[in-house]
């Protein structure tokens, strides 16, 4: 495939514009990407967009960046994906860098110190809220409850490494499915969503 | 050092399933285990990462990278964090949309989601403990900390305020309350 540089540049620019609005995690950006790609640019059909988002959620990494890379790849191959990725990451990367530099410059400042004392409990709240959201979608039967409780205890009591927890979760999911199939039990691998709420996976925690 | 940063964040990038918050304890375990940061420094990292646009896991990697090895460290960490997704996408692009419908993938996610939930709850407990939310200490500062926590949680859950906005507002509150 001949690389279409002009298209790559266009892809870069489109995602460059979306990048800075990705405050607060990927799932907030999905409607934005859909709007730009499907309605404005006609780069994807609605069905393709739904597939892209489902896929972007099932590979590692941030959903927003993954969606961008998938779309870039479909439009213009490897360089399209690179263009989409850099477009998406560049503005946010700059923002984080500048904020980090400012933070380290003003670290000793008593106002900044006081602000960060105030921010800490808010960070805890942010994580608690993320936990509540994902718990609601992830834990919906006895097996998922067992996995969540066992792994939490393993983390708290025997200081299981977080990487091992992710590995165990994936393996447990596969083993439970195989066991249930062998026992002839019904296999239901996803939480049943109420009909009214079908907004293309938007309800998953970000 | 840059090689070590690359290696650590490449591995974390490869297992970043289920939204960035699950990666907080993973990054913390690696960064503190290697002596890059202390727990309280790590809380500041999350604060900076959370106030910026973009995914919190990638942002945290960028800030940790900057803390450890300056701008080069930040670039290496952010790249290493995204590279596994990039590579996976090229492998998957050939099978395209059947991938997420595959029963093995679905089964893996059936177990991954509660695992991710346990990681985030663990991060919440750890952060709450290290930031004075669980405390028997009856001082004005401890009470204000707990109050700010509850207020922030209510702002997120019931008033649906934007996370970055909640952080900025609590920063402003911090200046008034703790200065």
mmCIF file of C-alpha atoms in Angstrom:
data_model
loop_
_atom_site.group_PDB
_atom_site.id
_atom_site.type_symbol
_atom_site.label_atom_id
_atom_site.label_comp_id
_atom_site.label_asym_id
_atom_site.label_seq_id
_atom_site.Cartn_x
_atom_site.Cartn_y
_atom_site.Cartn_z
ATOM 1 C CA UNK A 1 0.000 0.000 0.000
ATOM 2 C CA UNK A 2 1.366 3.371 -1.015
ATOM 3 C CA UNK A 3 1.429 5.686 1.929
ATOM 4 C CA UNK A 4 -0.839 8.639 1.527
ATOM 5 C CA UNK A 5 1.040 11.352 3.403
ATOM 6 C CA UNK A 6 -1.640 13.948 2.938
ATOM 7 C CA UNK A 7 -4.201 11.642 4.525
ATOM 8 C CA UNK A 8 -1.794 10.914 7.382
ATOM 9 C CA UNK A 9 -1.428 14.596 8.055
ATOM 10 C CA UNK A 10 -5.194 14.965 8.067
ATOM 11 C CA UNK A 11 -5.532 12.051 10.491
ATOM 12 C CA UNK A 12 -2.922 13.634 12.743
ATOM 13 C CA UNK A 13 -4.799 16.938 12.727
ATOM 14 C CA UNK A 14 -8.205 15.359 13.459
ATOM 15 C CA UNK A 15 -6.905 13.502 16.505
ATOM 16 C CA UNK A 16 -4.785 16.437 17.563
ATOM 17 C CA UNK A 17 -8.035 18.374 17.954
ATOM 18 C CA UNK A 18 -9.680 15.569 19.952
ATOM 19 C CA UNK A 19 -6.664 14.930 22.227
ATOM 20 C CA UNK A 20 -7.009 17.924 24.575
ATOM 21 C CA UNK A 21 -10.656 17.155 25.399
ATOM 22 C CA UNK A 22 -9.785 13.727 26.737
ATOM 23 C CA UNK A 23 -9.963 14.945 30.327
ATOM 24 C CA UNK A 24 -10.889 12.201 32.729
ATOM 25 C CA UNK A 25 -10.401 9.010 30.835
ATOM 26 C CA UNK A 26 -11.126 7.354 27.556
ATOM 27 C CA UNK A 27 -14.798 6.540 27.674
ATOM 28 C CA UNK A 28 -15.665 10.211 27.747
ATOM 29 C CA UNK A 29 -13.902 10.667 24.399
ATOM 30 C CA UNK A 30 -15.740 7.934 22.523
ATOM 31 C CA UNK A 31 -18.797 10.013 21.614
ATOM 32 C CA UNK A 32 -16.409 12.751 20.493
ATOM 33 C CA UNK A 33 -14.421 10.417 18.230
ATOM 34 C CA UNK A 34 -17.640 8.967 16.860
ATOM 35 C CA UNK A 35 -19.001 12.401 16.077
ATOM 36 C CA UNK A 36 -15.842 13.492 14.242
ATOM 37 C CA UNK A 37 -15.140 10.239 12.397
ATOM 38 C CA UNK A 38 -18.649 9.106 11.480
ATOM 39 C CA UNK A 39 -20.657 12.258 11.049
ATOM 40 C CA UNK A 40 -18.150 14.968 10.194
ATOM 41 C CA UNK A 41 -15.488 13.125 8.231
ATOM 42 C CA UNK A 42 -17.333 10.058 6.965
ATOM 43 C CA UNK A 43 -14.219 8.008 7.586
ATOM 44 C CA UNK A 44 -16.148 5.184 9.221
ATOM 45 C CA UNK A 45 -19.664 3.828 9.203
ATOM 46 C CA UNK A 46 -21.553 3.718 12.480
ATOM 47 C CA UNK A 47 -21.195 -0.082 12.636
ATOM 48 C CA UNK A 48 -17.474 0.097 12.006
ATOM 49 C CA UNK A 49 -17.150 2.648 14.788
ATOM 50 C CA UNK A 50 -18.941 0.347 17.239
ATOM 51 C CA UNK A 51 -16.572 -2.482 16.274
ATOM 52 C CA UNK A 52 -13.558 -0.233 16.701
ATOM 53 C CA UNK A 53 -14.607 0.788 20.221
ATOM 54 C CA UNK A 54 -15.347 -2.808 21.255
ATOM 55 C CA UNK A 55 -11.964 -3.833 19.936
ATOM 56 C CA UNK A 56 -10.153 -0.873 21.502
ATOM 57 C CA UNK A 57 -11.536 -1.957 24.871
ATOM 58 C CA UNK A 58 -10.264 -5.502 24.501
ATOM 59 C CA UNK A 59 -6.623 -4.751 23.820
ATOM 60 C CA UNK A 60 -4.335 -3.334 26.511
ATOM 61 C CA UNK A 61 -3.971 0.411 26.863
ATOM 62 C CA UNK A 62 -6.152 3.483 26.965
ATOM 63 C CA UNK A 63 -9.402 3.152 24.990
ATOM 64 C CA UNK A 64 -9.139 6.615 23.453
ATOM 65 C CA UNK A 65 -5.617 6.094 22.107
ATOM 66 C CA UNK A 66 -6.437 2.553 20.990
ATOM 67 C CA UNK A 67 -9.511 3.715 19.066
ATOM 68 C CA UNK A 68 -7.432 6.399 17.399
ATOM 69 C CA UNK A 69 -4.780 3.878 16.389
ATOM 70 C CA UNK A 70 -7.361 1.423 15.010
ATOM 71 C CA UNK A 71 -9.008 4.127 12.937
ATOM 72 C CA UNK A 72 -5.671 5.461 11.698
ATOM 73 C CA UNK A 73 -4.591 1.949 10.763
ATOM 74 C CA UNK A 74 -7.781 1.311 8.804
ATOM 75 C CA UNK A 75 -7.498 4.571 6.924
ATOM 76 C CA UNK A 76 -3.824 4.633 6.041
ATOM 77 C CA UNK A 77 -1.924 1.631 7.385
ATOM 78 C CA UNK A 78 1.012 1.797 9.779
ATOM 79 C CA UNK A 79 1.714 5.466 9.241
ATOM 80 C CA UNK A 80 -1.946 6.280 9.666
ATOM 81 C CA UNK A 81 -1.859 4.606 13.075
ATOM 82 C CA UNK A 82 1.316 6.463 14.010
ATOM 83 C CA UNK A 83 -0.262 9.738 12.887
ATOM 84 C CA UNK A 84 -3.422 9.090 14.916
ATOM 85 C CA UNK A 85 -1.435 8.071 17.989
ATOM 86 C CA UNK A 86 0.904 11.055 17.948
ATOM 87 C CA UNK A 87 -1.983 13.401 17.214
ATOM 88 C CA UNK A 88 -3.896 12.041 20.167
ATOM 89 C CA UNK A 89 -0.964 11.962 22.579
ATOM 90 C CA UNK A 90 1.001 15.070 21.702
ATOM 91 C CA UNK A 91 -1.215 17.783 23.258
ATOM 92 C CA UNK A 92 -1.882 15.820 26.428
ATOM 93 C CA UNK A 93 1.767 14.874 26.735
ATOM 94 C CA UNK A 94 2.774 18.526 26.511
ATOM 95 C CA UNK A 95 0.174 19.441 29.110
ATOM 96 C CA UNK A 96 1.401 16.795 31.556
ATOM 97 C CA UNK A 97 5.016 17.815 30.982
ATOM 98 C CA UNK A 98 4.337 21.481 31.647
ATOM 99 C CA UNK A 99 2.282 20.665 34.727
ATOM 100 C CA UNK A 100 5.054 18.367 36.036
ATOM 101 C CA UNK A 101 7.702 21.021 35.464
ATOM 102 C CA UNK A 102 5.556 23.629 37.226
ATOM 103 C CA UNK A 103 4.927 21.233 40.071
ATOM 104 C CA UNK A 104 8.620 20.548 40.629
ATOM 105 C CA UNK A 105 9.470 24.244 40.361
ATOM 106 C CA UNK A 106 6.838 25.323 42.884
ATOM 107 C CA UNK A 107 7.036 22.261 45.116
ATOM 108 C CA UNK A 108 8.344 24.084 48.163
ATOM 109 C CA UNK A 109 5.832 26.929 47.852
ATOM 110 C CA UNK A 110 3.474 26.971 50.873
ATOM 111 C CA UNK A 111 0.414 27.742 48.705
ATOM 112 C CA UNK A 112 1.175 24.805 46.435
ATOM 113 C CA UNK A 113 1.789 22.554 49.433
ATOM 114 C CA UNK A 114 -1.570 23.579 50.910
ATOM 115 C CA UNK A 115 -3.324 22.984 47.583
ATOM 116 C CA UNK A 116 -1.867 19.487 47.378
ATOM 117 C CA UNK A 117 -2.989 18.689 50.934
ATOM 118 C CA UNK A 118 -6.466 19.567 49.688
ATOM 119 C CA UNK A 119 -6.088 17.540 46.490
ATOM 120 C CA UNK A 120 -5.051 14.317 48.237
ATOM 121 C CA UNK A 121 -8.461 13.437 49.695
ATOM 122 C CA UNK A 122 -9.978 14.268 46.289
ATOM 123 C CA UNK A 123 -7.609 11.766 44.639
ATOM 124 C CA UNK A 124 -8.796 9.132 47.099
ATOM 125 C CA UNK A 125 -12.400 10.019 46.201
ATOM 126 C CA UNK A 126 -11.566 9.732 42.496
ATOM 127 C CA UNK A 127 -10.166 6.240 42.949
ATOM 128 C CA UNK A 128 -13.040 5.151 45.214
ATOM 129 C CA UNK A 129 -15.493 6.360 42.583
ATOM 130 C CA UNK A 130 -13.626 4.501 39.815
ATOM 131 C CA UNK A 131 -13.754 1.395 42.003
ATOM 132 C CA UNK A 132 -17.500 1.709 42.549
ATOM 133 C CA UNK A 133 -18.157 2.190 38.832
ATOM 134 C CA UNK A 134 -16.135 -0.797 37.684
ATOM 135 C CA UNK A 135 -17.438 -2.953 40.534
ATOM 136 C CA UNK A 136 -20.991 -2.374 39.334
ATOM 137 C CA UNK A 137 -20.273 -3.671 35.835
ATOM 138 C CA UNK A 138 -17.650 -6.299 36.670
ATOM 139 C CA UNK A 139 -19.194 -8.094 39.635
ATOM 140 C CA UNK A 140 -22.584 -9.554 38.743
ATOM 141 C CA UNK A 141 -22.574 -13.221 39.772
ATOM 142 C CA UNK A 142 -21.017 -15.580 42.321
ATOM 143 C CA UNK A 143 -17.915 -16.340 40.250
ATOM 144 C CA UNK A 144 -17.033 -12.709 39.574
ATOM 145 C CA UNK A 145 -17.686 -11.901 43.243
ATOM 146 C CA UNK A 146 -15.333 -14.717 44.292
ATOM 147 C CA UNK A 147 -12.604 -13.518 41.920
ATOM 148 C CA UNK A 148 -12.860 -9.927 43.151
ATOM 149 C CA UNK A 149 -12.867 -10.834 46.869
ATOM 150 C CA UNK A 150 -10.085 -13.421 46.632
ATOM 151 C CA UNK A 151 -7.802 -11.129 44.660
ATOM 152 C CA UNK A 152 -8.486 -8.187 46.961
ATOM 153 C CA UNK A 153 -7.559 -10.320 49.969
ATOM 154 C CA UNK A 154 -4.458 -11.564 48.160
ATOM 155 C CA UNK A 155 -3.406 -7.955 47.556
ATOM 156 C CA UNK A 156 -4.109 -6.788 51.094
ATOM 157 C CA UNK A 157 -2.919 -9.746 53.125
ATOM 158 C CA UNK A 158 -0.198 -11.579 51.247
ATOM 159 C CA UNK A 159 0.882 -8.519 49.215
ATOM 160 C CA UNK A 160 0.314 -10.170 45.886
ATOM 161 C CA UNK A 161 1.972 -8.228 43.066
ATOM 162 C CA UNK A 162 -0.627 -6.201 41.093
ATOM 163 C CA UNK A 163 0.672 -7.625 37.793
ATOM 164 C CA UNK A 164 -0.020 -11.145 39.072
ATOM 165 C CA UNK A 165 -3.581 -10.083 39.928
ATOM 166 C CA UNK A 166 -4.288 -9.149 36.315
ATOM 167 C CA UNK A 167 -2.837 -12.423 35.069
ATOM 168 C CA UNK A 168 -4.858 -14.423 37.629
ATOM 169 C CA UNK A 169 -8.039 -12.601 36.652
ATOM 170 C CA UNK A 170 -7.671 -13.458 32.974
ATOM 171 C CA UNK A 171 -6.798 -17.084 33.684
ATOM 172 C CA UNK A 172 -9.638 -17.423 36.198
ATOM 173 C CA UNK A 173 -12.120 -16.131 33.624
ATOM 174 C CA UNK A 174 -10.988 -18.676 31.038
ATOM 175 C CA UNK A 175 -10.928 -21.573 33.541
ATOM 176 C CA UNK A 176 -14.389 -20.747 34.840
ATOM 177 C CA UNK A 177 -15.790 -20.698 31.325
ATOM 178 C CA UNK A 178 -14.183 -24.061 30.480
ATOM 179 C CA UNK A 179 -15.425 -25.577 33.765
ATOM 180 C CA UNK A 180 -18.955 -24.280 33.288
ATOM 181 C CA UNK A 181 -19.032 -25.662 29.745
ATOM 182 C CA UNK A 182 -17.805 -29.073 30.963
ATOM 183 C CA UNK A 183 -20.462 -29.122 33.669
ATOM 184 C CA UNK A 184 -23.081 -28.149 31.135
ATOM 185 C CA UNK A 185 -23.992 -24.926 32.942
ATOM 186 C CA UNK A 186 -25.227 -21.834 31.204
ATOM 187 C CA UNK A 187 -22.338 -19.515 30.356
ATOM 188 C CA UNK A 188 -23.101 -15.854 30.646
ATOM 189 C CA UNK A 189 -19.951 -13.806 30.295
ATOM 190 C CA UNK A 190 -21.312 -10.300 30.392
ATOM 191 C CA UNK A 191 -23.604 -8.353 32.610
ATOM 192 C CA UNK A 192 -27.031 -8.091 31.035
ATOM 193 C CA UNK A 193 -27.598 -4.466 30.197
ATOM 194 C CA UNK A 194 -30.997 -2.912 30.553
ATOM 195 C CA UNK A 195 -32.373 -2.226 27.065
ATOM 196 C CA UNK A 196 -32.688 1.519 27.470
ATOM 197 C CA UNK A 197 -29.015 1.887 28.316
ATOM 198 C CA UNK A 198 -27.527 0.485 25.114
ATOM 199 C CA UNK A 199 -25.158 3.273 24.196
ATOM 200 C CA UNK A 200 -22.404 1.215 22.608
ATOM 201 C CA UNK A 201 -20.439 0.226 25.695
ATOM 202 C CA UNK A 202 -20.425 3.732 27.104
ATOM 203 C CA UNK A 203 -21.467 2.500 30.479
ATOM 204 C CA UNK A 204 -18.280 0.608 31.081
ATOM 205 C CA UNK A 205 -15.994 2.232 33.613
ATOM 206 C CA UNK A 206 -13.269 4.347 32.040
ATOM 207 C CA UNK B 1 17.882 4.289 33.781
ATOM 208 C CA UNK B 2 16.025 5.043 30.551
ATOM 209 C CA UNK B 3 16.231 1.368 29.613
ATOM 210 C CA UNK B 4 14.766 0.391 32.979
ATOM 211 C CA UNK B 5 11.955 2.945 32.591
ATOM 212 C CA UNK B 6 11.197 1.626 29.122
ATOM 213 C CA UNK B 7 11.153 -1.976 30.306
ATOM 214 C CA UNK B 8 8.920 -1.309 33.337
ATOM 215 C CA UNK B 9 6.342 0.770 31.448
ATOM 216 C CA UNK B 10 6.354 -1.553 28.446
ATOM 217 C CA UNK B 11 5.252 -4.401 30.729
ATOM 218 C CA UNK B 12 2.666 -2.223 32.474
ATOM 219 C CA UNK B 13 1.417 -1.052 29.079
ATOM 220 C CA UNK B 14 0.967 -4.651 28.009
ATOM 221 C CA UNK B 15 -1.365 -5.434 30.915
ATOM 222 C CA UNK B 16 -3.328 -2.145 31.091
ATOM 223 C CA UNK B 17 -6.799 -3.589 30.868
ATOM 224 C CA UNK B 18 -9.989 -2.061 32.128
ATOM 225 C CA UNK B 19 -9.248 1.617 32.387
ATOM 226 C CA UNK B 20 -6.318 3.482 33.793
ATOM 227 C CA UNK B 21 -7.220 3.494 37.475
ATOM 228 C CA UNK B 22 -6.327 -0.185 37.803
ATOM 229 C CA UNK B 23 -2.798 0.678 36.759
ATOM 230 C CA UNK B 24 -2.279 3.011 39.717
ATOM 231 C CA UNK B 25 -1.305 0.244 42.158
ATOM 232 C CA UNK B 26 0.759 -1.462 39.449
ATOM 233 C CA UNK B 27 2.771 1.684 38.729
ATOM 234 C CA UNK B 28 3.063 2.356 42.453
ATOM 235 C CA UNK B 29 4.389 -1.140 43.198
ATOM 236 C CA UNK B 30 7.037 -0.812 40.492
ATOM 237 C CA UNK B 31 8.045 2.785 41.170
ATOM 238 C CA UNK B 32 8.266 2.397 44.939
ATOM 239 C CA UNK B 33 9.809 -1.064 44.728
ATOM 240 C CA UNK B 34 12.607 0.381 42.622
ATOM 241 C CA UNK B 35 13.076 3.327 44.952
ATOM 242 C CA UNK B 36 12.046 5.888 42.344
ATOM 243 C CA UNK B 37 9.422 7.543 44.543
ATOM 244 C CA UNK B 38 8.010 7.515 48.056
ATOM 245 C CA UNK B 39 4.290 6.958 48.726
ATOM 246 C CA UNK B 40 3.613 10.653 49.309
ATOM 247 C CA UNK B 41 5.520 11.624 46.162
ATOM 248 C CA UNK B 42 3.445 9.074 44.284
ATOM 249 C CA UNK B 43 0.248 10.726 45.514
ATOM 250 C CA UNK B 44 1.507 13.989 44.017
ATOM 251 C CA UNK B 45 2.193 12.167 40.753
ATOM 252 C CA UNK B 46 -1.414 10.976 40.624
ATOM 253 C CA UNK B 47 -2.594 14.508 41.418
ATOM 254 C CA UNK B 48 -0.636 15.964 38.496
ATOM 255 C CA UNK B 49 -1.694 13.103 36.188
ATOM 256 C CA UNK B 50 -5.341 13.463 37.194
ATOM 257 C CA UNK B 51 -5.435 17.185 36.545
ATOM 258 C CA UNK B 52 -4.175 16.747 32.983
ATOM 259 C CA UNK B 53 -6.213 15.683 29.976
ATOM 260 C CA UNK B 54 -5.561 12.217 28.622
ATOM 261 C CA UNK B 55 -5.533 8.745 30.131
ATOM 262 C CA UNK B 56 -4.502 8.708 33.786
ATOM 263 C CA UNK B 57 -2.232 5.652 33.421
ATOM 264 C CA UNK B 58 -0.225 7.135 30.537
ATOM 265 C CA UNK B 59 -0.094 10.480 32.333
ATOM 266 C CA UNK B 60 1.166 8.850 35.544
ATOM 267 C CA UNK B 61 3.855 7.059 33.551
ATOM 268 C CA UNK B 62 4.878 10.393 32.019
ATOM 269 C CA UNK B 63 5.132 12.107 35.414
ATOM 270 C CA UNK B 64 7.049 9.208 36.976
ATOM 271 C CA UNK B 65 9.395 9.215 33.968
ATOM 272 C CA UNK B 66 9.930 12.943 34.371
ATOM 273 C CA UNK B 67 10.579 12.558 38.100
ATOM 274 C CA UNK B 68 13.167 9.832 37.475
ATOM 275 C CA UNK B 69 14.987 11.077 34.383
ATOM 276 C CA UNK B 70 13.675 14.454 33.233
ATOM 277 C CA UNK B 71 12.105 15.108 29.840
ATOM 278 C CA UNK B 72 13.833 12.116 28.199
ATOM 279 C CA UNK B 73 12.392 9.919 30.939
ATOM 280 C CA UNK B 74 8.915 11.294 30.314
ATOM 281 C CA UNK B 75 9.131 10.646 26.563
ATOM 282 C CA UNK B 76 10.484 7.114 27.061
ATOM 283 C CA UNK B 77 7.816 6.226 29.652
ATOM 284 C CA UNK B 78 4.870 7.510 27.621
ATOM 285 C CA UNK B 79 6.136 5.738 24.489
ATOM 286 C CA UNK B 80 6.804 2.471 26.314
ATOM 287 C CA UNK B 81 3.338 2.572 27.819
ATOM 288 C CA UNK B 82 1.644 2.914 24.393
ATOM 289 C CA UNK B 83 3.871 0.614 22.353
ATOM 290 C CA UNK B 84 2.264 -2.690 23.460
ATOM 291 C CA UNK B 85 -1.200 -1.434 22.414
ATOM 292 C CA UNK B 86 0.260 -0.297 19.121
ATOM 293 C CA UNK B 87 1.805 -3.708 18.440
ATOM 294 C CA UNK B 88 -1.316 -5.594 19.546
ATOM 295 C CA UNK B 89 -3.447 -3.512 17.224
ATOM 296 C CA UNK B 90 -1.347 -4.544 14.254
ATOM 297 C CA UNK B 91 -1.589 -8.195 15.147
ATOM 298 C CA UNK B 92 -5.333 -7.891 15.612
ATOM 299 C CA UNK B 93 -5.977 -5.734 12.559
ATOM 300 C CA UNK B 94 -5.694 -8.904 10.472
ATOM 301 C CA UNK B 95 -8.465 -10.724 12.371
ATOM 302 C CA UNK B 96 -10.368 -7.485 12.805
ATOM 303 C CA UNK B 97 -13.819 -7.425 14.283
ATOM 304 C CA UNK B 98 -14.106 -11.100 15.167
ATOM 305 C CA UNK B 99 -11.521 -10.646 17.892
ATOM 306 C CA UNK B 100 -13.620 -9.048 20.602
ATOM 307 C CA UNK B 101 -16.406 -11.572 19.922
ATOM 308 C CA UNK B 102 -14.135 -14.585 20.419
ATOM 309 C CA UNK B 103 -15.334 -16.675 23.371
ATOM 310 C CA UNK B 104 -11.817 -17.024 24.816
ATOM 311 C CA UNK B 105 -11.352 -13.259 24.842
ATOM 312 C CA UNK B 106 -14.793 -12.808 26.376
ATOM 313 C CA UNK B 107 -13.960 -15.395 29.030
ATOM 314 C CA UNK B 108 -10.660 -13.704 29.838
ATOM 315 C CA UNK B 109 -12.502 -10.408 30.306
ATOM 316 C CA UNK B 110 -15.083 -12.112 32.485
ATOM 317 C CA UNK B 111 -12.236 -12.706 34.948
ATOM 318 C CA UNK B 112 -10.232 -9.578 34.150
ATOM 319 C CA UNK B 113 -13.011 -7.157 35.071
ATOM 320 C CA UNK B 114 -13.406 -8.321 38.693
ATOM 321 C CA UNK B 115 -9.587 -8.490 38.946
ATOM 322 C CA UNK B 116 -9.426 -4.880 37.828
ATOM 323 C CA UNK B 117 -12.157 -4.011 40.339
ATOM 324 C CA UNK B 118 -10.117 -5.592 43.137
ATOM 325 C CA UNK B 119 -7.033 -3.628 42.037
ATOM 326 C CA UNK B 120 -8.875 -0.330 42.105
ATOM 327 C CA UNK B 121 -10.470 -1.061 45.477
ATOM 328 C CA UNK B 122 -7.013 -1.994 46.765
ATOM 329 C CA UNK B 123 -5.611 1.290 45.434
ATOM 330 C CA UNK B 124 -8.465 3.152 47.122
ATOM 331 C CA UNK B 125 -7.814 1.471 50.491
ATOM 332 C CA UNK B 126 -4.071 2.072 50.243
ATOM 333 C CA UNK B 127 -4.450 5.708 49.267
ATOM 334 C CA UNK B 128 -7.069 6.290 51.926
ATOM 335 C CA UNK B 129 -4.743 4.844 54.562
ATOM 336 C CA UNK B 130 -1.675 6.784 53.424
ATOM 337 C CA UNK B 131 -3.558 10.079 53.120
ATOM 338 C CA UNK B 132 -5.218 10.120 56.507
ATOM 339 C CA UNK B 133 -8.759 9.169 55.557
ATOM 340 C CA UNK B 134 -8.777 6.243 58.016
ATOM 341 C CA UNK B 135 -7.692 7.903 61.189
ATOM 342 C CA UNK B 136 -8.424 7.981 64.925
ATOM 343 C CA UNK B 137 -6.531 11.194 65.177
ATOM 344 C CA UNK B 138 -8.975 13.914 66.205
ATOM 345 C CA UNK B 139 -7.422 17.093 64.898
ATOM 346 C CA UNK B 140 -8.867 19.863 62.761
ATOM 347 C CA UNK B 141 -6.687 18.835 59.832
ATOM 348 C CA UNK B 142 -7.738 15.167 60.001
ATOM 349 C CA UNK B 143 -11.404 16.151 60.162
ATOM 350 C CA UNK B 144 -11.034 18.514 57.202
ATOM 351 C CA UNK B 145 -9.293 15.793 55.182
ATOM 352 C CA UNK B 146 -12.156 13.359 55.773
ATOM 353 C CA UNK B 147 -14.652 16.114 55.012
ATOM 354 C CA UNK B 148 -12.929 16.997 51.726
ATOM 355 C CA UNK B 149 -12.891 13.312 50.795
ATOM 356 C CA UNK B 150 -16.640 12.923 51.367
ATOM 357 C CA UNK B 151 -17.378 16.178 49.579
ATOM 358 C CA UNK B 152 -15.285 15.144 46.558
ATOM 359 C CA UNK B 153 -16.958 11.739 46.423
ATOM 360 C CA UNK B 154 -20.389 13.358 46.518
ATOM 361 C CA UNK B 155 -19.334 15.812 43.806
ATOM 362 C CA UNK B 156 -18.265 12.933 41.560
ATOM 363 C CA UNK B 157 -21.098 10.502 42.270
ATOM 364 C CA UNK B 158 -24.133 12.685 42.741
ATOM 365 C CA UNK B 159 -23.313 15.976 41.080
ATOM 366 C CA UNK B 160 -21.325 14.307 38.278
ATOM 367 C CA UNK B 161 -18.657 16.970 38.336
ATOM 368 C CA UNK B 162 -15.706 16.435 36.051
ATOM 369 C CA UNK B 163 -12.795 14.655 37.840
ATOM 370 C CA UNK B 164 -10.278 17.324 36.829
ATOM 371 C CA UNK B 165 -12.638 20.019 38.100
ATOM 372 C CA UNK B 166 -13.004 18.212 41.439
ATOM 373 C CA UNK B 167 -9.213 18.135 41.793
ATOM 374 C CA UNK B 168 -8.865 21.824 40.970
ATOM 375 C CA UNK B 169 -11.657 22.823 43.377
ATOM 376 C CA UNK B 170 -10.180 20.772 46.197
ATOM 377 C CA UNK B 171 -6.809 22.360 45.478
ATOM 378 C CA UNK B 172 -8.383 25.776 45.920
ATOM 379 C CA UNK B 173 -10.099 24.567 49.090
ATOM 380 C CA UNK B 174 -6.710 23.308 50.279
ATOM 381 C CA UNK B 175 -5.177 26.756 49.910
ATOM 382 C CA UNK B 176 -7.934 28.282 52.060
ATOM 383 C CA UNK B 177 -8.044 25.522 54.655
ATOM 384 C CA UNK B 178 -4.445 24.484 55.107
ATOM 385 C CA UNK B 179 -2.359 27.543 54.316
#
